[in-house]
Amino acid sequence: QIEALRQVPIKIVPATEKPAAKGGAAAAKSPTAPAADGSLPAADSSLSLSLSQLFLFTEQLAHLLSAGMTLDEALSILVKRLQQPRLQTLCRALHQGLIDGRSLSQTMRDFPKIFDPLYVNMVSAGEASGALPQILRRLVTHLSGVKALRDSVKAALWYPAALVVDGIALVIVFMTVMVPQLTSFFANTGQRLPLPTRILLAGNHAITHYWWVAALAVGGAVSGWKYLVRTPEGRQQWDRFIWNLPVVSRIPQYRFYAQFARTLGTLIGNGVTLLRSLELLEQISGNEWIRLQMVEVRKMVVDGTSLSNALRQYQIFPDLFLDMMAVGEQTGRFADTMNQIADVYERDLNKQVNVVTTIIPIVIIAVLAVVVGLVVFGILAAVFNLTSGLHHQVR
């Protein structure tokens, strides 16, 4: 009814609450108090969403705006449509920002844990150009690609991780349950045990009596690593080491290539300048060493160097990537070329994931087979030695 009258409510007071008298102190509710439904308050900048929730919000808002609704109407509908409390809280806060006279991108900056600078700047560009629905649809495509990429990598690495856990559990059961039961039996025979069995019993003794040494070693290593990466120099050296690891680093590298190209193409295609795009892209790798390299690349671009030539100086990207980028710079179809590069490296990433997830289980199974085989051999060697001794006694 209020919308039918083309009016906007600026304050809602519960029927049981009396409004404050004019000139008196307002008995306003604290902005940090939780809402009636238990959700986080609108003013809480610590509010966070999962990638799936952010994708849902962006997709729904893009649909409503594309259907011809105003931003005010779309956010009002989302408050009612979205059933998740955090999403409702976010929509209320964004709607209140519009009522207060702020733009959508300005209000989004109040929630840094939800909207990164890339997202906010694209929305700001959409507001300035009057193409917000189109920008949101491109953000939906971007978030969908990021989510699919992340999910595929997680799903592919889940099986090898499960194998490692199961293998460690199997070895622990062998060494702490089966071996001790055989130890007492072998001790009663009075015979000298073969070397493999003695090694096995020594391993069992070390695990059962000195496990705390291993725990302290692991704890010390973790503490030392945290101390190292807490310093800028240490973080940079660690990230550089991880980036250059053979075989293992292929997945994060190809993921960075694909995400860099897709994001840069999206930003340039939406009217964001190259320098501003590079500034936003410095954070997407999650690697401090790469970020510092990208800072230097941006400085070279400011001095007039083309992006492809600047990137060649630091050897972060492969030659194919840079050759295709140079073609896009020369033909004037830079955004389209970057999206094509993203397609190429997303396919390569899927291939790398398939290769790694095929090799890792084989290696893990081979290692487990060797370990379990050594345990079984140690037990069987003692059994054969015992039966051989009994045979000689009978003769």
Short mmCIF file of C-alpha atoms in Angstrom, two decimals:
data_model
loop_
_atom_site.label_atom_id
_atom_site.label_comp_id
_atom_site.label_asym_id
_atom_site.label_seq_id
_atom_site.Cartn_x
_atom_site.Cartn_y
_atom_site.Cartn_z
CA GLN A 1 0.00 0.00 0.00
CA ILE A 2 2.86 2.39 0.79
CA GLU A 3 4.48 1.68 -2.58
CA ALA A 4 1.12 2.25 -4.30
CA LEU A 5 1.11 5.75 -2.81
CA ARG A 6 4.67 6.23 -4.17
CA GLN A 7 5.97 6.95 -0.70
CA VAL A 8 9.09 5.67 1.03
CA PRO A 9 9.11 4.83 4.75
CA ILE A 10 12.03 6.40 6.58
CA LYS A 11 11.28 4.92 10.01
CA ILE A 12 9.23 1.97 11.28
CA VAL A 13 8.18 1.90 14.93
CA PRO A 14 6.62 -1.24 16.49
CA ALA A 15 3.04 -0.78 17.65
CA THR A 16 4.05 -1.45 21.27
CA GLU A 17 6.80 1.20 21.19
CA LYS A 18 5.94 4.84 21.71
CA PRO A 19 7.90 7.31 19.57
CA ALA A 20 10.23 9.63 21.42
CA ALA A 21 8.89 13.06 22.27
CA LYS A 22 10.05 15.99 20.18
CA GLY A 23 13.13 17.67 21.60
CA GLY A 24 13.82 14.73 23.88
CA ALA A 25 16.52 12.12 23.65
CA ALA A 26 15.60 9.48 21.13
CA ALA A 27 15.20 6.06 22.61
CA ALA A 28 16.52 4.54 19.45
CA LYS A 29 17.49 0.96 19.28
CA SER A 30 21.20 0.36 19.17
CA PRO A 31 22.34 -0.25 15.59
CA THR A 32 24.45 -3.12 16.78
CA ALA A 33 21.59 -5.00 18.39
CA PRO A 34 20.40 -8.11 16.55
CA ALA A 35 17.22 -8.04 14.53
CA ALA A 36 14.04 -9.72 15.71
CA ASP A 37 14.67 -12.76 13.53
CA GLY A 38 18.11 -13.28 15.09
CA SER A 39 20.05 -12.23 12.00
CA LEU A 40 23.05 -9.96 12.06
CA PRO A 41 22.38 -6.23 12.12
CA ALA A 42 22.49 -4.21 8.92
CA ALA A 43 25.33 -2.03 10.18
CA ASP A 44 27.59 -4.98 10.99
CA SER A 45 30.52 -4.77 8.56
CA SER A 46 31.70 -8.22 9.74
CA LEU A 47 28.78 -9.85 7.94
CA SER A 48 30.02 -12.49 5.52
CA LEU A 49 28.51 -14.77 2.88
CA SER A 50 29.65 -17.90 1.18
CA LEU A 51 30.43 -17.81 -2.53
CA SER A 52 27.19 -19.68 -3.22
CA GLN A 53 25.17 -17.10 -1.29
CA LEU A 54 26.86 -14.21 -3.09
CA PHE A 55 26.16 -15.89 -6.42
CA LEU A 56 22.48 -16.32 -5.47
CA PHE A 57 22.15 -12.67 -4.44
CA THR A 58 23.81 -11.39 -7.62
CA GLU A 59 21.78 -13.68 -9.86
CA GLN A 60 18.44 -12.76 -8.27
CA LEU A 61 19.18 -9.02 -8.34
CA ALA A 62 20.27 -9.22 -11.99
CA HIS A 63 17.01 -11.01 -12.93
CA LEU A 64 14.82 -8.44 -11.19
CA LEU A 65 16.62 -5.44 -12.69
CA SER A 66 16.58 -7.02 -16.16
CA ALA A 67 12.80 -7.44 -15.80
CA GLY A 68 12.45 -3.66 -15.54
CA MET A 69 12.21 -3.17 -11.79
CA THR A 70 13.91 -0.28 -10.05
CA LEU A 71 16.76 -1.00 -7.69
CA ASP A 72 14.61 0.01 -4.72
CA GLU A 73 11.84 -2.40 -5.73
CA ALA A 74 14.28 -5.22 -6.46
CA LEU A 75 15.96 -5.02 -3.05
CA SER A 76 12.56 -4.87 -1.31
CA ILE A 77 11.47 -8.04 -3.08
CA LEU A 78 14.75 -9.81 -2.27
CA VAL A 79 14.23 -9.15 1.44
CA LYS A 80 10.99 -11.16 1.19
CA ARG A 81 12.13 -13.74 -1.35
CA LEU A 82 15.48 -14.80 0.11
CA GLN A 83 14.89 -16.99 3.14
CA GLN A 84 18.45 -17.05 4.47
CA PRO A 85 18.84 -14.58 7.38
CA ARG A 86 22.23 -13.28 6.27
CA LEU A 87 20.99 -12.51 2.77
CA GLN A 88 17.94 -10.77 4.19
CA THR A 89 20.16 -8.69 6.46
CA LEU A 90 22.34 -7.70 3.52
CA CYS A 91 19.37 -6.72 1.37
CA ARG A 92 17.90 -4.63 4.17
CA ALA A 93 21.21 -2.81 4.61
CA LEU A 94 21.56 -2.12 0.88
CA HIS A 95 17.96 -0.92 0.68
CA GLN A 96 18.47 1.36 3.67
CA GLY A 97 21.53 2.79 1.95
CA LEU A 98 19.41 3.77 -1.04
CA ILE A 99 16.89 5.45 1.29
CA ASP A 100 19.74 7.39 2.91
CA GLY A 101 20.75 8.72 -0.48
CA ARG A 102 23.80 6.53 -1.10
CA SER A 103 24.51 4.58 -4.25
CA LEU A 104 24.51 0.78 -4.25
CA SER A 105 28.29 0.58 -4.68
CA GLN A 106 28.85 3.01 -1.80
CA THR A 107 26.75 0.87 0.54
CA MET A 108 28.49 -2.28 -0.65
CA ARG A 109 31.81 -0.87 0.55
CA ASP A 110 30.46 -1.20 4.11
CA PHE A 111 30.67 -5.00 3.72
CA PRO A 112 34.29 -5.76 2.70
CA LYS A 113 33.97 -9.42 3.67
CA ILE A 114 31.21 -9.87 1.10
CA PHE A 115 32.05 -7.53 -1.77
CA ASP A 116 35.67 -7.33 -2.83
CA PRO A 117 37.01 -4.22 -4.65
CA LEU A 118 36.56 -5.95 -8.00
CA TYR A 119 32.85 -6.50 -7.39
CA VAL A 120 32.26 -3.00 -6.04
CA ASN A 121 34.09 -1.26 -8.87
CA MET A 122 32.16 -3.18 -11.50
CA VAL A 123 28.87 -2.20 -9.84
CA SER A 124 30.08 1.40 -9.69
CA ALA A 125 30.89 1.30 -13.40
CA GLY A 126 27.42 -0.10 -14.09
CA GLU A 127 25.77 2.68 -12.11
CA ALA A 128 27.79 5.36 -13.93
CA SER A 129 27.04 3.93 -17.39
CA GLY A 130 23.40 3.04 -16.70
CA ALA A 131 24.08 -0.60 -17.50
CA LEU A 132 23.81 -2.11 -14.02
CA PRO A 133 21.66 -5.11 -15.09
CA GLN A 134 24.21 -6.05 -17.77
CA ILE A 135 27.09 -5.64 -15.32
CA LEU A 136 25.35 -7.87 -12.77
CA ARG A 137 24.75 -10.53 -15.40
CA ARG A 138 28.46 -10.47 -16.23
CA LEU A 139 29.24 -10.74 -12.53
CA VAL A 140 26.96 -13.76 -12.38
CA THR A 141 28.96 -15.34 -15.20
CA HIS A 142 32.21 -14.44 -13.46
CA LEU A 143 31.13 -15.83 -10.08
CA SER A 144 29.76 -18.94 -11.76
CA GLY A 145 33.13 -19.58 -13.39
CA VAL A 146 35.03 -18.98 -10.15
CA LYS A 147 32.66 -21.26 -8.23
CA ALA A 148 32.83 -24.03 -10.84
CA LEU A 149 36.62 -23.81 -10.89
CA ARG A 150 36.89 -23.96 -7.12
CA ASP A 151 34.40 -26.82 -6.84
CA SER A 152 36.14 -28.87 -9.53
CA VAL A 153 39.54 -28.52 -7.85
CA LYS A 154 38.11 -29.40 -4.43
CA ALA A 155 36.23 -32.40 -5.79
CA ALA A 156 39.28 -33.64 -7.67
CA LEU A 157 41.55 -33.43 -4.62
CA TRP A 158 39.07 -34.97 -2.21
CA TYR A 159 39.75 -38.58 -3.28
CA PRO A 160 43.56 -38.37 -2.88
CA ALA A 161 43.12 -36.71 0.51
CA ALA A 162 40.79 -39.51 1.61
CA LEU A 163 43.36 -42.08 0.48
CA VAL A 164 46.08 -40.42 2.55
CA VAL A 165 43.91 -40.38 5.68
CA ASP A 166 42.82 -44.00 5.21
CA GLY A 167 46.38 -45.11 4.56
CA ILE A 168 47.73 -43.43 7.69
CA ALA A 169 44.90 -44.96 9.75
CA LEU A 170 45.66 -48.40 8.31
CA VAL A 171 49.36 -48.19 9.19
CA ILE A 172 48.57 -46.98 12.71
CA VAL A 173 46.18 -49.89 13.25
CA PHE A 174 48.82 -52.36 12.04
CA MET A 175 51.54 -50.92 14.24
CA THR A 176 49.54 -50.35 17.41
CA VAL A 177 47.05 -53.26 17.40
CA MET A 178 48.35 -56.21 15.43
CA VAL A 179 52.09 -55.93 16.06
CA PRO A 180 51.83 -55.75 19.91
CA GLN A 181 49.70 -58.89 19.93
CA LEU A 182 52.38 -60.76 18.04
CA THR A 183 55.22 -59.29 20.10
CA SER A 184 54.32 -61.17 23.27
CA PHE A 185 53.93 -64.38 21.32
CA PHE A 186 57.35 -64.04 19.69
CA ALA A 187 58.98 -63.10 23.01
CA ASN A 188 57.80 -66.33 24.63
CA THR A 189 59.55 -68.47 22.02
CA GLY A 190 62.98 -67.30 23.15
CA GLN A 191 64.29 -67.36 19.59
CA ARG A 192 66.21 -64.55 17.96
CA LEU A 193 63.89 -62.70 15.65
CA PRO A 194 64.90 -61.85 12.06
CA LEU A 195 66.01 -58.32 11.19
CA PRO A 196 62.73 -57.24 9.44
CA THR A 197 60.75 -58.23 12.52
CA ARG A 198 63.13 -56.44 14.88
CA ILE A 199 62.81 -53.28 12.75
CA LEU A 200 59.03 -53.65 12.89
CA LEU A 201 59.05 -54.03 16.68
CA ALA A 202 61.38 -51.02 17.02
CA GLY A 203 58.93 -48.98 14.95
CA ASN A 204 56.08 -50.09 17.18
CA HIS A 205 58.08 -49.13 20.28
CA ALA A 206 58.86 -45.70 18.84
CA ILE A 207 55.21 -45.05 17.95
CA THR A 208 53.80 -46.16 21.28
CA HIS A 209 56.44 -44.60 23.55
CA TYR A 210 57.79 -41.58 21.67
CA TRP A 211 54.74 -40.34 19.75
CA TRP A 212 55.03 -37.10 21.70
CA VAL A 213 58.36 -36.38 20.02
CA ALA A 214 56.66 -36.45 16.64
CA ALA A 215 53.85 -34.26 18.00
CA LEU A 216 56.36 -31.72 19.29
CA ALA A 217 58.24 -31.78 15.97
CA VAL A 218 55.06 -31.16 14.00
CA GLY A 219 53.97 -28.41 16.39
CA GLY A 220 57.38 -26.76 16.18
CA ALA A 221 57.38 -26.94 12.38
CA VAL A 222 53.89 -25.38 12.20
CA SER A 223 54.84 -22.64 14.66
CA GLY A 224 58.02 -21.90 12.73
CA TRP A 225 56.09 -21.73 9.47
CA LYS A 226 53.53 -19.33 10.97
CA TYR A 227 56.31 -17.13 12.29
CA LEU A 228 57.99 -17.17 8.88
CA VAL A 229 54.92 -16.23 6.83
CA ARG A 230 53.98 -13.54 9.34
CA THR A 231 56.82 -11.36 8.06
CA PRO A 232 56.55 -9.77 4.58
CA GLU A 233 59.91 -11.18 3.46
CA GLY A 234 59.11 -14.65 4.78
CA ARG A 235 55.69 -14.67 3.15
CA GLN A 236 57.17 -13.59 -0.15
CA GLN A 237 59.85 -16.32 -0.07
CA TRP A 238 57.35 -19.01 0.93
CA ASP A 239 54.88 -18.02 -1.81
CA ARG A 240 57.68 -17.99 -4.37
CA PHE A 241 58.73 -21.48 -3.27
CA ILE A 242 55.15 -22.75 -3.59
CA TRP A 243 54.71 -21.10 -6.99
CA ASN A 244 57.82 -22.79 -8.40
CA LEU A 245 57.23 -26.29 -7.04
CA PRO A 246 57.37 -28.82 -9.89
CA VAL A 247 54.14 -30.62 -10.82
CA VAL A 248 52.26 -29.53 -7.69
CA SER A 249 52.25 -25.85 -8.69
CA ARG A 250 50.62 -26.48 -12.08
CA ILE A 251 47.07 -26.37 -10.72
CA PRO A 252 47.38 -22.99 -8.88
CA GLN A 253 49.32 -21.56 -11.84
CA TYR A 254 46.72 -22.52 -14.44
CA ARG A 255 43.96 -21.43 -12.11
CA PHE A 256 45.63 -18.00 -11.80
CA TYR A 257 46.09 -17.71 -15.57
CA ALA A 258 42.43 -18.49 -16.24
CA GLN A 259 41.10 -16.24 -13.49
CA PHE A 260 43.44 -13.36 -14.41
CA ALA A 261 42.41 -13.45 -18.07
CA ARG A 262 38.69 -13.81 -17.35
CA THR A 263 38.64 -11.02 -14.79
CA LEU A 264 40.74 -8.65 -16.89
CA GLY A 265 38.54 -9.26 -19.92
CA THR A 266 35.41 -8.63 -17.87
CA LEU A 267 36.77 -5.40 -16.38
CA ILE A 268 38.01 -3.97 -19.68
CA GLY A 269 34.76 -4.99 -21.38
CA ASN A 270 32.82 -3.01 -18.79
CA GLY A 271 34.75 0.21 -19.24
CA VAL A 272 37.21 -0.06 -16.36
CA THR A 273 40.59 1.39 -17.30
CA LEU A 274 43.59 -0.90 -17.70
CA LEU A 275 45.50 0.65 -14.81
CA ARG A 276 42.54 0.37 -12.47
CA SER A 277 41.96 -3.21 -13.63
CA LEU A 278 45.57 -4.15 -12.88
CA GLU A 279 45.28 -2.59 -9.45
CA LEU A 280 42.22 -4.73 -8.73
CA LEU A 281 43.88 -7.85 -10.13
CA GLU A 282 46.86 -7.65 -7.79
CA GLN A 283 44.97 -9.53 -5.08
CA ILE A 284 43.36 -12.39 -7.00
CA SER A 285 46.32 -14.77 -6.93
CA GLY A 286 46.49 -14.98 -3.13
CA ASN A 287 50.27 -15.11 -3.58
CA GLU A 288 52.38 -12.29 -2.12
CA TRP A 289 55.27 -12.89 -4.50
CA ILE A 290 52.97 -12.67 -7.53
CA ARG A 291 51.30 -9.56 -6.09
CA LEU A 292 54.62 -7.77 -5.83
CA GLN A 293 55.47 -8.74 -9.41
CA MET A 294 52.11 -7.34 -10.56
CA VAL A 295 52.80 -4.06 -8.74
CA GLU A 296 55.99 -3.67 -10.77
CA VAL A 297 54.13 -4.59 -13.97
CA ARG A 298 51.56 -1.86 -13.33
CA LYS A 299 54.37 0.67 -12.83
CA MET A 300 55.81 -0.29 -16.22
CA VAL A 301 52.40 0.13 -17.85
CA VAL A 302 52.13 3.60 -16.28
CA ASP A 303 55.48 4.44 -17.93
CA GLY A 304 54.05 3.50 -21.34
CA THR A 305 55.02 -0.16 -21.74
CA SER A 306 52.37 -2.46 -23.16
CA LEU A 307 50.95 -5.00 -20.73
CA SER A 308 52.23 -8.02 -22.66
CA ASN A 309 55.79 -6.64 -22.82
CA ALA A 310 55.70 -5.69 -19.13
CA LEU A 311 54.62 -9.19 -18.17
CA ARG A 312 57.41 -10.72 -20.27
CA GLN A 313 59.98 -9.01 -18.05
CA TYR A 314 58.87 -11.01 -15.00
CA GLN A 315 58.17 -14.41 -16.61
CA ILE A 316 55.00 -15.05 -14.62
CA PHE A 317 52.91 -16.07 -17.61
CA PRO A 318 53.74 -18.60 -20.35
CA ASP A 319 54.67 -17.43 -23.85
CA LEU A 320 51.39 -18.58 -25.38
CA PHE A 321 49.43 -16.42 -22.94
CA LEU A 322 51.54 -13.34 -23.71
CA ASP A 323 51.50 -13.92 -27.49
CA MET A 324 47.71 -14.06 -27.51
CA MET A 325 47.53 -10.96 -25.30
CA ALA A 326 49.84 -9.07 -27.69
CA VAL A 327 47.54 -9.95 -30.58
CA GLY A 328 44.57 -8.58 -28.64
CA GLU A 329 46.45 -5.35 -27.95
CA GLN A 330 47.33 -4.91 -31.62
CA THR A 331 43.88 -5.70 -33.02
CA GLY A 332 41.95 -3.55 -30.53
CA ARG A 333 39.89 -6.54 -29.30
CA PHE A 334 41.64 -6.86 -25.97
CA ALA A 335 38.61 -7.82 -23.85
CA ASP A 336 37.46 -10.53 -26.28
CA THR A 337 41.00 -11.88 -26.57
CA MET A 338 41.37 -12.13 -22.79
CA ASN A 339 38.13 -14.09 -22.57
CA GLN A 340 39.42 -16.45 -25.25
CA ILE A 341 42.66 -16.88 -23.30
CA ALA A 342 40.58 -17.68 -20.22
CA ASP A 343 38.75 -20.40 -22.18
CA VAL A 344 42.07 -21.92 -23.25
CA TYR A 345 43.54 -22.04 -19.76
CA GLU A 346 40.33 -23.24 -18.13
CA ARG A 347 40.48 -26.24 -20.46
CA ASP A 348 44.16 -26.71 -19.65
CA LEU A 349 43.36 -26.45 -15.95
CA ASN A 350 40.81 -29.26 -16.24
CA LYS A 351 43.45 -31.37 -17.99
CA GLN A 352 45.99 -30.66 -15.26
CA VAL A 353 43.48 -31.51 -12.56
CA ASN A 354 42.69 -34.80 -14.29
CA VAL A 355 46.38 -35.64 -14.65
CA VAL A 356 47.24 -34.81 -11.04
CA THR A 357 44.21 -36.61 -9.64
CA THR A 358 45.12 -39.66 -11.72
CA ILE A 359 48.78 -39.73 -10.63
CA ILE A 360 48.33 -38.92 -6.93
CA PRO A 361 46.10 -41.92 -6.09
CA ILE A 362 48.52 -44.25 -7.89
CA VAL A 363 51.48 -42.87 -5.92
CA ILE A 364 49.57 -43.04 -2.64
CA ILE A 365 48.43 -46.61 -3.28
CA ALA A 366 52.00 -47.62 -4.21
CA VAL A 367 53.41 -46.08 -1.01
CA LEU A 368 50.72 -47.74 1.11
CA ALA A 369 51.36 -51.07 -0.60
CA VAL A 370 55.07 -50.80 0.21
CA VAL A 371 54.44 -49.87 3.85
CA VAL A 372 51.81 -52.56 4.40
CA GLY A 373 53.98 -55.05 2.53
CA LEU A 374 56.93 -54.33 4.82
CA VAL A 375 54.73 -54.80 7.89
CA VAL A 376 53.36 -58.09 6.60
CA PHE A 377 56.84 -59.23 5.57
CA GLY A 378 58.16 -58.48 9.07
CA ILE A 379 55.39 -60.58 10.61
CA LEU A 380 55.72 -63.45 8.15
CA ALA A 381 59.50 -63.50 8.53
CA ALA A 382 59.07 -64.08 12.26
CA VAL A 383 56.46 -66.77 11.66
CA PHE A 384 58.70 -68.59 9.17
CA ASN A 385 61.64 -68.31 11.54
CA LEU A 386 59.52 -69.73 14.37
CA THR A 387 58.21 -72.65 12.32
CA SER A 388 61.71 -73.37 11.05
CA GLY A 389 63.01 -73.48 14.64
CA LEU A 390 60.22 -75.83 15.71
CA HIS A 391 60.96 -78.06 12.75
CA HIS A 392 64.60 -78.36 13.77
CA GLN A 393 63.61 -79.12 17.39
CA VAL A 394 61.28 -81.90 16.24
CA ARG A 395 64.04 -83.46 14.15
#
